Amino acid sequence: MDHAGLFADSPVNRGRQLELDVVRGLAILFMLLVHVHEAFAAYPFAPTWGTRLIRFLGGPPAAPVFMFALGVGVVYSRRSTVKALALRGLRLFVLAYALNFVRDSLSLCAAYLLTGEAENLEDAVTYFFAIDILAFAGLACLFFAAAIKLRFRTVHYIAAALLCAAANLPLSRITFESPALYRVTDLIWGTSEYTWFPFLTWIPFPIAGYLFGQLLLRCRDKQRFYKDCLWISIPALLAFVIFARLQDIDIGWVDGFWERSYFQHTLMGNLILLNMVIAWISVFFFLTPQLPDFVRNSLCRWSRNITEMYVIHWLILGFTWVILQGPFELSWIVVYFLFLVPVTDWLACRYLLLKAKLLPPKTAGGAAA
């Protein structure tokens, strides 16, 4: 494939990238779905096709897409300065633990008051220190702030991704029994079951997104670009999946479900999931024009409001769990999800309107992807 004329020497493809808004909107939708399932389904999960579909959609098309898009957004945003990224990273990091406290610690204390089970109090402390996607997003923003400060070039980003993946291989075998240790190391690599998004495992996704965004920004022909992406990512995905199976490399996909090793995967998991993400985005570049306006507009709105929707849905989910407990049948879970989506969407919009009135933005501009 001849790429000589595909990329310009300077940015030619500015503005919001609709296909990225659509896949980000789908990512938050799938996060809501899988979180409702986790909260209210009986464990171990029933091996049905409906359950497998929910678990799959809550996997590669959700968090990995969000992280990849985060990296693209750093390229396209007009606020990708060292100071802005550092402040955003710190805010997200603090928000992550504030959410843990309200969603987990307070709700588990409430559950203790209702049930008298001492285990709920222990879990209230444990889950306060759990590493969710917001904590990782905060660290990723701090990484990009440092990279911009150090004037990273493409080769430095590639080296950083490879070094993190390489360090993750030996460190992933090291775990700690002491909560005092793993509550710190969980931020960096998977030392306990309470870290879902350790830094070394997941930082290759926003870095890859950043490099992808640099190409997209200079792309003269998006249709040709995304066709090339499909021609490269799908064969690569199949090759890596076959290799992983032949070598018995665990990437977390067991009997149709993502297990703990999905959240704490190593290099092969990075390669498989990154190719899935690129193929997914490429497919939606071609599908997006065919979507009804209502669907496309909703997905774009959810993409813009993704952080607010993420926090709000967890607050609703955390406290309804205290009251309802469960477990429930899959049909009930789907109905709850269909209720949760519009409520979360509406509350996120109301919150942002109120915030705009109370704290009007000083300058215009924002992420373009």
mmCIF file of C-alpha atoms in Angstrom:
data_model
loop_
_atom_site.group_PDB
_atom_site.id
_atom_site.type_symbol
_atom_site.label_atom_id
_atom_site.label_comp_id
_atom_site.label_asym_id
_atom_site.label_seq_id
_atom_site.Cartn_x
_atom_site.Cartn_y
_atom_site.Cartn_z
ATOM 1 C CA MET A 1 0.000 0.000 0.000
ATOM 2 C CA ASP A 2 1.387 3.398 -1.041
ATOM 3 C CA HIS A 3 1.233 5.881 1.824
ATOM 4 C CA ALA A 4 3.295 8.607 0.144
ATOM 5 C CA GLY A 5 0.357 10.893 -0.486
ATOM 6 C CA LEU A 6 -1.830 9.827 2.420
ATOM 7 C CA PHE A 7 -0.230 12.019 5.084
ATOM 8 C CA ALA A 8 0.529 15.717 4.845
ATOM 9 C CA ASP A 9 3.526 17.326 6.519
ATOM 10 C CA SER A 10 1.238 19.521 8.637
ATOM 11 C CA PRO A 11 -2.232 19.111 10.200
ATOM 12 C CA VAL A 12 -5.030 18.956 7.613
ATOM 13 C CA ASN A 13 -7.744 17.034 9.465
ATOM 14 C CA ARG A 14 -8.762 19.174 12.415
ATOM 15 C CA GLY A 15 -12.051 19.322 14.297
ATOM 16 C CA ARG A 16 -14.085 16.650 16.036
ATOM 17 C CA GLN A 17 -13.721 13.194 14.541
ATOM 18 C CA LEU A 18 -17.243 11.795 14.391
ATOM 19 C CA GLU A 19 -16.249 8.121 14.345
ATOM 20 C CA LEU A 20 -14.322 8.590 17.602
ATOM 21 C CA ASP A 21 -17.275 10.310 19.255
ATOM 22 C CA VAL A 22 -19.488 7.398 18.202
ATOM 23 C CA VAL A 23 -17.201 4.682 19.587
ATOM 24 C CA ARG A 24 -16.689 6.655 22.818
ATOM 25 C CA GLY A 25 -20.448 6.998 23.165
ATOM 26 C CA LEU A 26 -20.789 3.252 22.678
ATOM 27 C CA ALA A 27 -17.995 2.699 25.210
ATOM 28 C CA ILE A 28 -19.880 4.475 28.012
ATOM 29 C CA LEU A 29 -23.090 2.673 26.997
ATOM 30 C CA PHE A 30 -21.358 -0.709 27.260
ATOM 31 C CA MET A 31 -19.756 0.299 30.574
ATOM 32 C CA LEU A 32 -23.198 1.018 32.013
ATOM 33 C CA LEU A 33 -24.472 -2.332 30.755
ATOM 34 C CA VAL A 34 -21.636 -4.436 32.140
ATOM 35 C CA HIS A 35 -21.643 -2.604 35.480
ATOM 36 C CA VAL A 36 -25.368 -3.251 35.952
ATOM 37 C CA HIS A 37 -24.699 -6.899 35.175
ATOM 38 C CA GLU A 38 -21.817 -7.058 37.659
ATOM 39 C CA ALA A 39 -23.922 -5.454 40.382
ATOM 40 C CA PHE A 40 -27.039 -7.577 40.054
ATOM 41 C CA ALA A 41 -26.221 -10.867 38.293
ATOM 42 C CA ALA A 42 -25.630 -14.063 40.249
ATOM 43 C CA TYR A 43 -21.972 -15.072 40.468
ATOM 44 C CA PRO A 44 -20.544 -17.178 38.891
ATOM 45 C CA PHE A 45 -22.213 -15.769 35.808
ATOM 46 C CA ALA A 46 -24.606 -18.013 33.909
ATOM 47 C CA PRO A 47 -22.926 -19.381 30.742
ATOM 48 C CA THR A 48 -25.627 -18.063 28.388
ATOM 49 C CA TRP A 49 -25.138 -16.253 25.090
ATOM 50 C CA GLY A 50 -26.830 -13.158 26.497
ATOM 51 C CA THR A 51 -24.401 -13.033 29.404
ATOM 52 C CA ARG A 52 -21.426 -13.651 27.128
ATOM 53 C CA LEU A 53 -22.526 -10.815 24.843
ATOM 54 C CA ILE A 54 -22.797 -8.393 27.773
ATOM 55 C CA ARG A 55 -19.396 -9.405 29.105
ATOM 56 C CA PHE A 56 -17.795 -9.062 25.665
ATOM 57 C CA LEU A 57 -19.297 -5.622 24.998
ATOM 58 C CA GLY A 58 -18.065 -4.543 28.431
ATOM 59 C CA GLY A 59 -14.554 -5.611 27.383
ATOM 60 C CA PRO A 60 -12.664 -4.484 24.235
ATOM 61 C CA PRO A 61 -15.330 -2.037 22.921
ATOM 62 C CA ALA A 62 -15.501 -0.291 26.313
ATOM 63 C CA ALA A 63 -12.448 0.572 28.455
ATOM 64 C CA PRO A 64 -9.746 -0.043 25.792
ATOM 65 C CA VAL A 65 -11.634 2.191 23.336
ATOM 66 C CA PHE A 66 -12.016 4.897 25.993
ATOM 67 C CA MET A 67 -8.278 4.804 26.778
ATOM 68 C CA PHE A 68 -7.265 4.801 23.118
ATOM 69 C CA ALA A 69 -9.568 7.767 22.478
ATOM 70 C CA LEU A 70 -8.039 9.552 25.483
ATOM 71 C CA GLY A 71 -4.703 9.500 23.663
ATOM 72 C CA VAL A 72 -6.267 10.748 20.421
ATOM 73 C CA GLY A 73 -7.920 13.526 22.408
ATOM 74 C CA VAL A 74 -4.551 14.739 23.692
ATOM 75 C CA VAL A 75 -3.524 15.321 20.065
ATOM 76 C CA TYR A 76 -6.719 17.123 19.085
ATOM 77 C CA SER A 77 -7.413 19.113 22.234
ATOM 78 C CA ARG A 78 -6.559 22.799 22.366
ATOM 79 C CA ARG A 79 -5.948 22.373 26.089
ATOM 80 C CA SER A 80 -3.123 19.841 25.889
ATOM 81 C CA THR A 81 -0.611 21.998 27.718
ATOM 82 C CA VAL A 82 1.568 20.702 30.523
ATOM 83 C CA LYS A 83 -0.393 22.642 33.135
ATOM 84 C CA ALA A 84 -3.837 21.726 31.795
ATOM 85 C CA LEU A 85 -3.027 18.015 31.515
ATOM 86 C CA ALA A 86 -1.402 17.922 34.948
ATOM 87 C CA LEU A 87 -4.406 19.627 36.563
ATOM 88 C CA ARG A 88 -6.816 17.352 34.716
ATOM 89 C CA GLY A 89 -4.835 14.308 35.815
ATOM 90 C CA LEU A 90 -4.844 15.383 39.456
ATOM 91 C CA ARG A 91 -8.578 16.132 39.351
ATOM 92 C CA LEU A 92 -9.369 12.728 37.844
ATOM 93 C CA PHE A 93 -7.133 10.995 40.385
ATOM 94 C CA VAL A 94 -8.853 12.711 43.318
ATOM 95 C CA LEU A 95 -12.263 12.103 41.730
ATOM 96 C CA ALA A 96 -11.459 8.388 41.471
ATOM 97 C CA TYR A 97 -11.020 8.053 45.239
ATOM 98 C CA ALA A 98 -13.963 10.340 45.973
ATOM 99 C CA LEU A 99 -16.097 8.047 43.813
ATOM 100 C CA ASN A 100 -14.695 4.983 45.583
ATOM 101 C CA PHE A 101 -15.656 6.529 48.916
ATOM 102 C CA VAL A 102 -19.213 7.441 47.945
ATOM 103 C CA ARG A 103 -19.991 4.508 45.657
ATOM 104 C CA ASP A 104 -18.275 1.761 47.635
ATOM 105 C CA SER A 105 -17.366 2.798 51.172
ATOM 106 C CA LEU A 106 -20.596 4.639 52.015
ATOM 107 C CA SER A 107 -22.846 2.119 50.273
ATOM 108 C CA LEU A 108 -21.121 -0.806 52.004
ATOM 109 C CA CYS A 109 -21.435 0.948 55.367
ATOM 110 C CA ALA A 110 -25.133 1.399 54.613
ATOM 111 C CA ALA A 111 -25.342 -2.295 53.729
ATOM 112 C CA TYR A 112 -23.704 -3.120 57.075
ATOM 113 C CA LEU A 113 -26.331 -1.077 58.919
ATOM 114 C CA LEU A 114 -29.073 -2.966 57.085
ATOM 115 C CA THR A 115 -27.618 -6.476 57.350
ATOM 116 C CA GLY A 116 -25.189 -6.381 60.281
ATOM 117 C CA GLU A 117 -22.613 -8.330 58.234
ATOM 118 C CA ALA A 118 -19.100 -7.338 59.350
ATOM 119 C CA GLU A 119 -17.710 -8.291 55.938
ATOM 120 C CA ASN A 120 -19.335 -5.174 54.497
ATOM 121 C CA LEU A 121 -17.201 -2.964 56.765
ATOM 122 C CA GLU A 122 -14.021 -4.735 55.679
ATOM 123 C CA ASP A 123 -15.007 -4.321 52.044
ATOM 124 C CA ALA A 124 -15.729 -0.618 52.633
ATOM 125 C CA VAL A 125 -12.033 -0.094 53.407
ATOM 126 C CA THR A 126 -10.748 -2.453 50.705
ATOM 127 C CA TYR A 127 -12.765 -0.954 47.870
ATOM 128 C CA PHE A 128 -11.851 2.602 48.806
ATOM 129 C CA PHE A 129 -8.323 1.800 47.588
ATOM 130 C CA ALA A 130 -9.415 -0.113 44.473
ATOM 131 C CA ILE A 131 -7.934 1.105 41.175
ATOM 132 C CA ASP A 132 -10.712 1.921 38.737
ATOM 133 C CA ILE A 133 -10.508 3.515 35.302
ATOM 134 C CA LEU A 134 -10.685 7.108 36.624
ATOM 135 C CA ALA A 135 -7.493 6.645 38.646
ATOM 136 C CA PHE A 136 -5.748 5.273 35.573
ATOM 137 C CA ALA A 137 -7.055 8.133 33.406
ATOM 138 C CA GLY A 138 -5.595 10.561 35.934
ATOM 139 C CA LEU A 139 -2.198 8.861 35.770
ATOM 140 C CA ALA A 140 -2.368 8.810 31.961
ATOM 141 C CA CYS A 141 -2.952 12.578 31.866
ATOM 142 C CA LEU A 142 0.000 13.080 34.213
ATOM 143 C CA PHE A 143 2.103 10.894 31.910
ATOM 144 C CA PHE A 144 1.224 13.059 28.903
ATOM 145 C CA ALA A 145 1.920 16.224 30.898
ATOM 146 C CA ALA A 146 5.399 14.882 31.689
ATOM 147 C CA ALA A 147 5.919 13.717 28.084
ATOM 148 C CA ILE A 148 5.046 17.147 26.681
ATOM 149 C CA LYS A 149 7.263 18.824 29.281
ATOM 150 C CA LEU A 150 10.135 16.547 28.223
ATOM 151 C CA ARG A 151 9.373 17.224 24.532
ATOM 152 C CA PHE A 152 8.723 13.591 23.650
ATOM 153 C CA ARG A 153 8.840 12.729 19.969
ATOM 154 C CA THR A 154 7.252 9.707 18.294
ATOM 155 C CA VAL A 155 10.208 7.449 19.045
ATOM 156 C CA HIS A 156 10.044 8.359 22.745
ATOM 157 C CA TYR A 157 6.343 7.477 22.962
ATOM 158 C CA ILE A 158 6.983 4.131 21.275
ATOM 159 C CA ALA A 159 9.896 3.462 23.630
ATOM 160 C CA ALA A 160 7.767 4.383 26.667
ATOM 161 C CA ALA A 161 4.987 1.999 25.615
ATOM 162 C CA LEU A 162 7.455 -0.839 25.002
ATOM 163 C CA LEU A 163 9.312 -0.211 28.268
ATOM 164 C CA CYS A 164 6.068 -0.229 30.264
ATOM 165 C CA ALA A 165 4.932 -3.444 28.559
ATOM 166 C CA ALA A 166 8.364 -5.016 29.129
ATOM 167 C CA ALA A 167 8.433 -4.025 32.812
ATOM 168 C CA ASN A 168 4.912 -5.374 33.241
ATOM 169 C CA LEU A 169 5.978 -8.898 32.208
ATOM 170 C CA PRO A 170 8.212 -9.700 35.238
ATOM 171 C CA LEU A 171 6.345 -7.447 37.664
ATOM 172 C CA SER A 172 3.005 -9.125 36.887
ATOM 173 C CA ARG A 173 4.300 -12.241 38.651
ATOM 174 C CA ILE A 174 4.958 -10.311 41.870
ATOM 175 C CA THR A 175 2.040 -10.016 44.284
ATOM 176 C CA PHE A 176 1.747 -8.988 47.917
ATOM 177 C CA GLU A 177 -0.454 -10.218 50.733
ATOM 178 C CA SER A 178 -0.025 -7.023 52.732
ATOM 179 C CA PRO A 179 -2.737 -4.431 51.957
ATOM 180 C CA ALA A 180 -0.280 -1.686 52.954
ATOM 181 C CA LEU A 181 1.919 -2.732 50.025
ATOM 182 C CA TYR A 182 -0.561 -3.671 47.321
ATOM 183 C CA ARG A 183 -2.673 -0.556 47.812
ATOM 184 C CA VAL A 184 0.333 1.410 46.560
ATOM 185 C CA THR A 185 1.729 -1.014 43.976
ATOM 186 C CA ASP A 186 -1.738 -1.676 42.532
ATOM 187 C CA LEU A 187 -1.483 1.717 40.858
ATOM 188 C CA ILE A 188 1.512 0.512 38.854
ATOM 189 C CA TRP A 189 0.918 -3.182 38.169
ATOM 190 C CA GLY A 190 -1.588 -5.858 39.121
ATOM 191 C CA THR A 191 -0.583 -6.983 42.596
ATOM 192 C CA SER A 192 -4.085 -7.784 43.866
ATOM 193 C CA GLU A 193 -7.583 -8.532 42.616
ATOM 194 C CA TYR A 194 -8.632 -4.974 43.517
ATOM 195 C CA THR A 195 -6.784 -3.280 40.667
ATOM 196 C CA TRP A 196 -8.632 -3.299 37.378
ATOM 197 C CA PHE A 197 -6.571 -0.724 35.532
ATOM 198 C CA PRO A 198 -2.903 -0.751 36.623
ATOM 199 C CA PHE A 199 -0.696 1.774 34.851
ATOM 200 C CA LEU A 200 1.833 -0.553 33.187
ATOM 201 C CA THR A 201 -0.879 -2.763 31.707
ATOM 202 C CA TRP A 202 -3.025 -0.003 30.240
ATOM 203 C CA ILE A 203 -0.740 2.945 29.358
ATOM 204 C CA PRO A 204 0.067 1.454 25.905
ATOM 205 C CA PHE A 205 -3.549 2.185 24.898
ATOM 206 C CA PRO A 206 -3.501 5.990 25.304
ATOM 207 C CA ILE A 207 0.032 6.083 23.885
ATOM 208 C CA ALA A 208 -1.133 4.131 20.825
ATOM 209 C CA GLY A 209 -4.123 6.464 20.607
ATOM 210 C CA TYR A 210 -1.795 9.469 20.689
ATOM 211 C CA LEU A 211 0.314 8.075 17.834
ATOM 212 C CA PHE A 212 -2.855 7.175 15.909
ATOM 213 C CA GLY A 213 -4.115 10.720 16.463
ATOM 214 C CA GLN A 214 -0.905 12.173 15.039
ATOM 215 C CA LEU A 215 -1.499 10.216 11.832
ATOM 216 C CA LEU A 216 -5.196 11.087 11.730
ATOM 217 C CA LEU A 217 -4.428 14.784 12.162
ATOM 218 C CA ARG A 218 -2.266 14.747 9.013
ATOM 219 C CA CYS A 219 -4.473 12.362 7.025
ATOM 220 C CA ARG A 220 -5.601 13.634 3.601
ATOM 221 C CA ASP A 221 -7.966 10.733 2.846
ATOM 222 C CA LYS A 222 -9.749 9.220 5.852
ATOM 223 C CA GLN A 223 -11.554 6.589 3.794
ATOM 224 C CA ARG A 224 -8.293 5.218 2.466
ATOM 225 C CA PHE A 225 -6.689 5.531 5.906
ATOM 226 C CA TYR A 226 -9.377 3.465 7.621
ATOM 227 C CA LYS A 227 -9.382 0.861 4.847
ATOM 228 C CA ASP A 228 -5.654 0.454 5.399
ATOM 229 C CA CYS A 229 -6.271 0.185 9.148
ATOM 230 C CA LEU A 230 -8.723 -2.665 8.546
ATOM 231 C CA TRP A 231 -6.344 -4.447 6.168
ATOM 232 C CA ILE A 232 -3.606 -4.281 8.809
ATOM 233 C CA SER A 233 -5.489 -4.732 12.104
ATOM 234 C CA ILE A 234 -7.731 -7.696 11.236
ATOM 235 C CA PRO A 235 -4.960 -10.025 9.946
ATOM 236 C CA ALA A 236 -2.729 -8.909 12.831
ATOM 237 C CA LEU A 237 -5.526 -9.608 15.315
ATOM 238 C CA LEU A 238 -6.082 -13.112 13.934
ATOM 239 C CA ALA A 239 -2.343 -13.833 13.961
ATOM 240 C CA PHE A 240 -1.905 -12.693 17.571
ATOM 241 C CA VAL A 241 -4.987 -14.611 18.757
ATOM 242 C CA ILE A 242 -3.767 -17.819 17.089
ATOM 243 C CA PHE A 243 -0.273 -17.337 18.517
ATOM 244 C CA ALA A 244 -1.668 -16.720 22.017
ATOM 245 C CA ARG A 245 -3.754 -19.899 21.838
ATOM 246 C CA LEU A 246 -0.883 -22.003 20.519
ATOM 247 C CA GLN A 247 1.451 -20.697 23.216
ATOM 248 C CA ASP A 248 -1.248 -20.901 25.907
ATOM 249 C CA ILE A 249 -0.878 -17.199 26.752
ATOM 250 C CA ASP A 250 -3.628 -16.043 29.090
ATOM 251 C CA ILE A 251 -5.287 -12.805 27.954
ATOM 252 C CA GLY A 252 -8.306 -13.170 30.235
ATOM 253 C CA TRP A 253 -10.901 -14.654 27.863
ATOM 254 C CA VAL A 254 -12.137 -17.846 29.568
ATOM 255 C CA ASP A 255 -15.251 -19.739 28.426
ATOM 256 C CA GLY A 256 -16.756 -16.594 26.944
ATOM 257 C CA PHE A 257 -15.977 -14.317 29.905
ATOM 258 C CA TRP A 258 -13.267 -11.779 30.693
ATOM 259 C CA GLU A 259 -11.481 -12.803 33.896
ATOM 260 C CA ARG A 260 -9.006 -11.003 36.172
ATOM 261 C CA SER A 261 -6.121 -11.539 33.744
ATOM 262 C CA TYR A 262 -7.977 -9.379 31.200
ATOM 263 C CA PHE A 263 -7.599 -6.385 33.512
ATOM 264 C CA GLN A 264 -3.990 -7.293 34.301
ATOM 265 C CA HIS A 265 -2.881 -8.595 30.898
ATOM 266 C CA THR A 266 0.639 -8.270 29.535
ATOM 267 C CA LEU A 267 2.171 -7.566 26.114
ATOM 268 C CA MET A 268 0.177 -10.120 24.101
ATOM 269 C CA GLY A 269 -3.041 -8.765 25.566
ATOM 270 C CA ASN A 270 -1.952 -5.258 24.540
ATOM 271 C CA LEU A 271 -1.340 -6.380 20.964
ATOM 272 C CA ILE A 272 -4.631 -8.261 20.649
ATOM 273 C CA LEU A 273 -6.785 -5.571 22.236
ATOM 274 C CA LEU A 274 -5.122 -2.701 20.361
ATOM 275 C CA ASN A 275 -5.816 -4.370 17.035
ATOM 276 C CA MET A 276 -9.410 -4.982 18.110
ATOM 277 C CA VAL A 277 -9.767 -1.298 19.006
ATOM 278 C CA ILE A 278 -8.317 -0.086 15.700
ATOM 279 C CA ALA A 279 -10.533 -2.469 13.721
ATOM 280 C CA TRP A 280 -13.583 -1.384 15.771
ATOM 281 C CA ILE A 281 -12.961 2.325 15.146
ATOM 282 C CA SER A 282 -12.320 1.668 11.456
ATOM 283 C CA VAL A 283 -15.592 -0.228 11.062
ATOM 284 C CA PHE A 284 -17.503 2.604 12.707
ATOM 285 C CA PHE A 285 -15.931 5.155 10.395
ATOM 286 C CA PHE A 286 -17.858 3.431 7.594
ATOM 287 C CA LEU A 287 -20.989 2.727 9.674
ATOM 288 C CA THR A 288 -21.405 6.160 11.269
ATOM 289 C CA PRO A 289 -22.914 7.897 8.188
ATOM 290 C CA GLN A 290 -25.585 5.169 8.090
ATOM 291 C CA LEU A 291 -26.731 5.722 11.680
ATOM 292 C CA PRO A 292 -29.981 7.635 12.299
ATOM 293 C CA ASP A 293 -29.424 11.231 13.398
ATOM 294 C CA PHE A 294 -30.960 10.566 16.825
ATOM 295 C CA VAL A 295 -28.569 7.681 17.489
ATOM 296 C CA ARG A 296 -25.543 9.569 16.214
ATOM 297 C CA ASN A 297 -26.389 12.708 18.192
ATOM 298 C CA SER A 298 -26.988 10.709 21.381
ATOM 299 C CA LEU A 299 -23.680 8.871 21.056
ATOM 300 C CA CYS A 300 -21.829 12.144 20.433
ATOM 301 C CA ARG A 301 -23.462 13.722 23.500
ATOM 302 C CA TRP A 302 -22.499 10.740 25.643
ATOM 303 C CA SER A 303 -18.950 10.991 24.298
ATOM 304 C CA ARG A 304 -18.702 14.652 25.353
ATOM 305 C CA ASN A 305 -20.217 13.885 28.779
ATOM 306 C CA ILE A 306 -18.415 10.604 29.364
ATOM 307 C CA THR A 307 -16.818 11.471 32.731
ATOM 308 C CA GLU A 308 -20.044 12.886 34.170
ATOM 309 C CA MET A 309 -22.050 9.886 32.971
ATOM 310 C CA TYR A 310 -19.471 7.496 34.392
ATOM 311 C CA VAL A 311 -19.615 9.041 37.861
ATOM 312 C CA ILE A 312 -23.395 9.532 37.936
ATOM 313 C CA HIS A 313 -24.271 6.000 36.830
ATOM 314 C CA TRP A 314 -22.006 4.541 39.515
ATOM 315 C CA LEU A 315 -23.616 6.678 42.209
ATOM 316 C CA ILE A 316 -27.084 5.518 41.145
ATOM 317 C CA LEU A 317 -25.937 1.925 40.842
ATOM 318 C CA GLY A 318 -24.068 1.871 44.151
ATOM 319 C CA PHE A 319 -27.015 2.963 46.250
ATOM 320 C CA THR A 320 -29.713 1.020 44.408
ATOM 321 C CA TRP A 321 -27.568 -2.053 45.060
ATOM 322 C CA VAL A 322 -27.847 -1.384 48.808
ATOM 323 C CA ILE A 323 -31.641 -1.376 48.558
ATOM 324 C CA LEU A 324 -32.206 -4.096 45.959
ATOM 325 C CA GLN A 325 -29.177 -6.366 46.539
ATOM 326 C CA GLY A 326 -30.149 -9.116 44.056
ATOM 327 C CA PRO A 327 -29.241 -11.334 42.299
ATOM 328 C CA PHE A 328 -31.740 -10.886 39.489
ATOM 329 C CA GLU A 329 -32.512 -12.530 36.164
ATOM 330 C CA LEU A 330 -30.956 -11.188 32.964
ATOM 331 C CA SER A 331 -34.283 -9.749 31.764
ATOM 332 C CA TRP A 332 -34.531 -7.617 34.929
ATOM 333 C CA ILE A 333 -30.934 -6.455 34.454
ATOM 334 C CA VAL A 334 -31.680 -5.334 30.889
ATOM 335 C CA VAL A 335 -34.775 -3.407 32.042
ATOM 336 C CA TYR A 336 -32.756 -1.684 34.785
ATOM 337 C CA PHE A 337 -30.072 -0.789 32.226
ATOM 338 C CA LEU A 338 -32.687 0.701 29.868
ATOM 339 C CA PHE A 339 -33.897 2.826 32.790
ATOM 340 C CA LEU A 340 -30.390 3.804 33.905
ATOM 341 C CA VAL A 341 -29.199 5.138 30.531
ATOM 342 C CA PRO A 342 -31.733 7.983 30.043
ATOM 343 C CA VAL A 343 -31.650 8.904 33.741
ATOM 344 C CA THR A 344 -27.847 9.119 33.706
ATOM 345 C CA ASP A 345 -27.905 11.060 30.432
ATOM 346 C CA TRP A 346 -30.455 13.561 31.760
ATOM 347 C CA LEU A 347 -28.644 14.076 35.067
ATOM 348 C CA ALA A 348 -25.312 14.579 33.289
ATOM 349 C CA CYS A 349 -26.845 17.253 31.041
ATOM 350 C CA ARG A 350 -28.527 18.983 34.009
ATOM 351 C CA TYR A 351 -25.281 18.942 35.969
ATOM 352 C CA LEU A 352 -23.304 20.459 33.092
ATOM 353 C CA LEU A 353 -25.916 23.178 32.543
ATOM 354 C CA LEU A 354 -25.820 24.066 36.236
ATOM 355 C CA LYS A 355 -22.024 24.008 36.235
ATOM 356 C CA ALA A 356 -21.933 26.331 33.204
ATOM 357 C CA LYS A 357 -24.193 28.816 35.007
ATOM 358 C CA LEU A 358 -22.256 28.732 38.267
ATOM 359 C CA LEU A 359 -18.765 28.425 36.771
ATOM 360 C CA PRO A 360 -18.750 29.877 33.240
ATOM 361 C CA PRO A 361 -15.691 28.736 31.247
ATOM 362 C CA LYS A 362 -12.907 31.285 30.962
ATOM 363 C CA THR A 363 -11.950 30.306 27.424
ATOM 364 C CA ALA A 364 -13.542 28.404 24.604
ATOM 365 C CA GLY A 365 -12.089 25.233 23.194
ATOM 366 C CA GLY A 366 -11.937 21.620 24.119
ATOM 367 C CA ALA A 367 -11.131 18.159 22.972
ATOM 368 C CA ALA A 368 -11.769 17.548 19.361
ATOM 369 C CA ALA A 369 -11.784 13.808 19.624
#
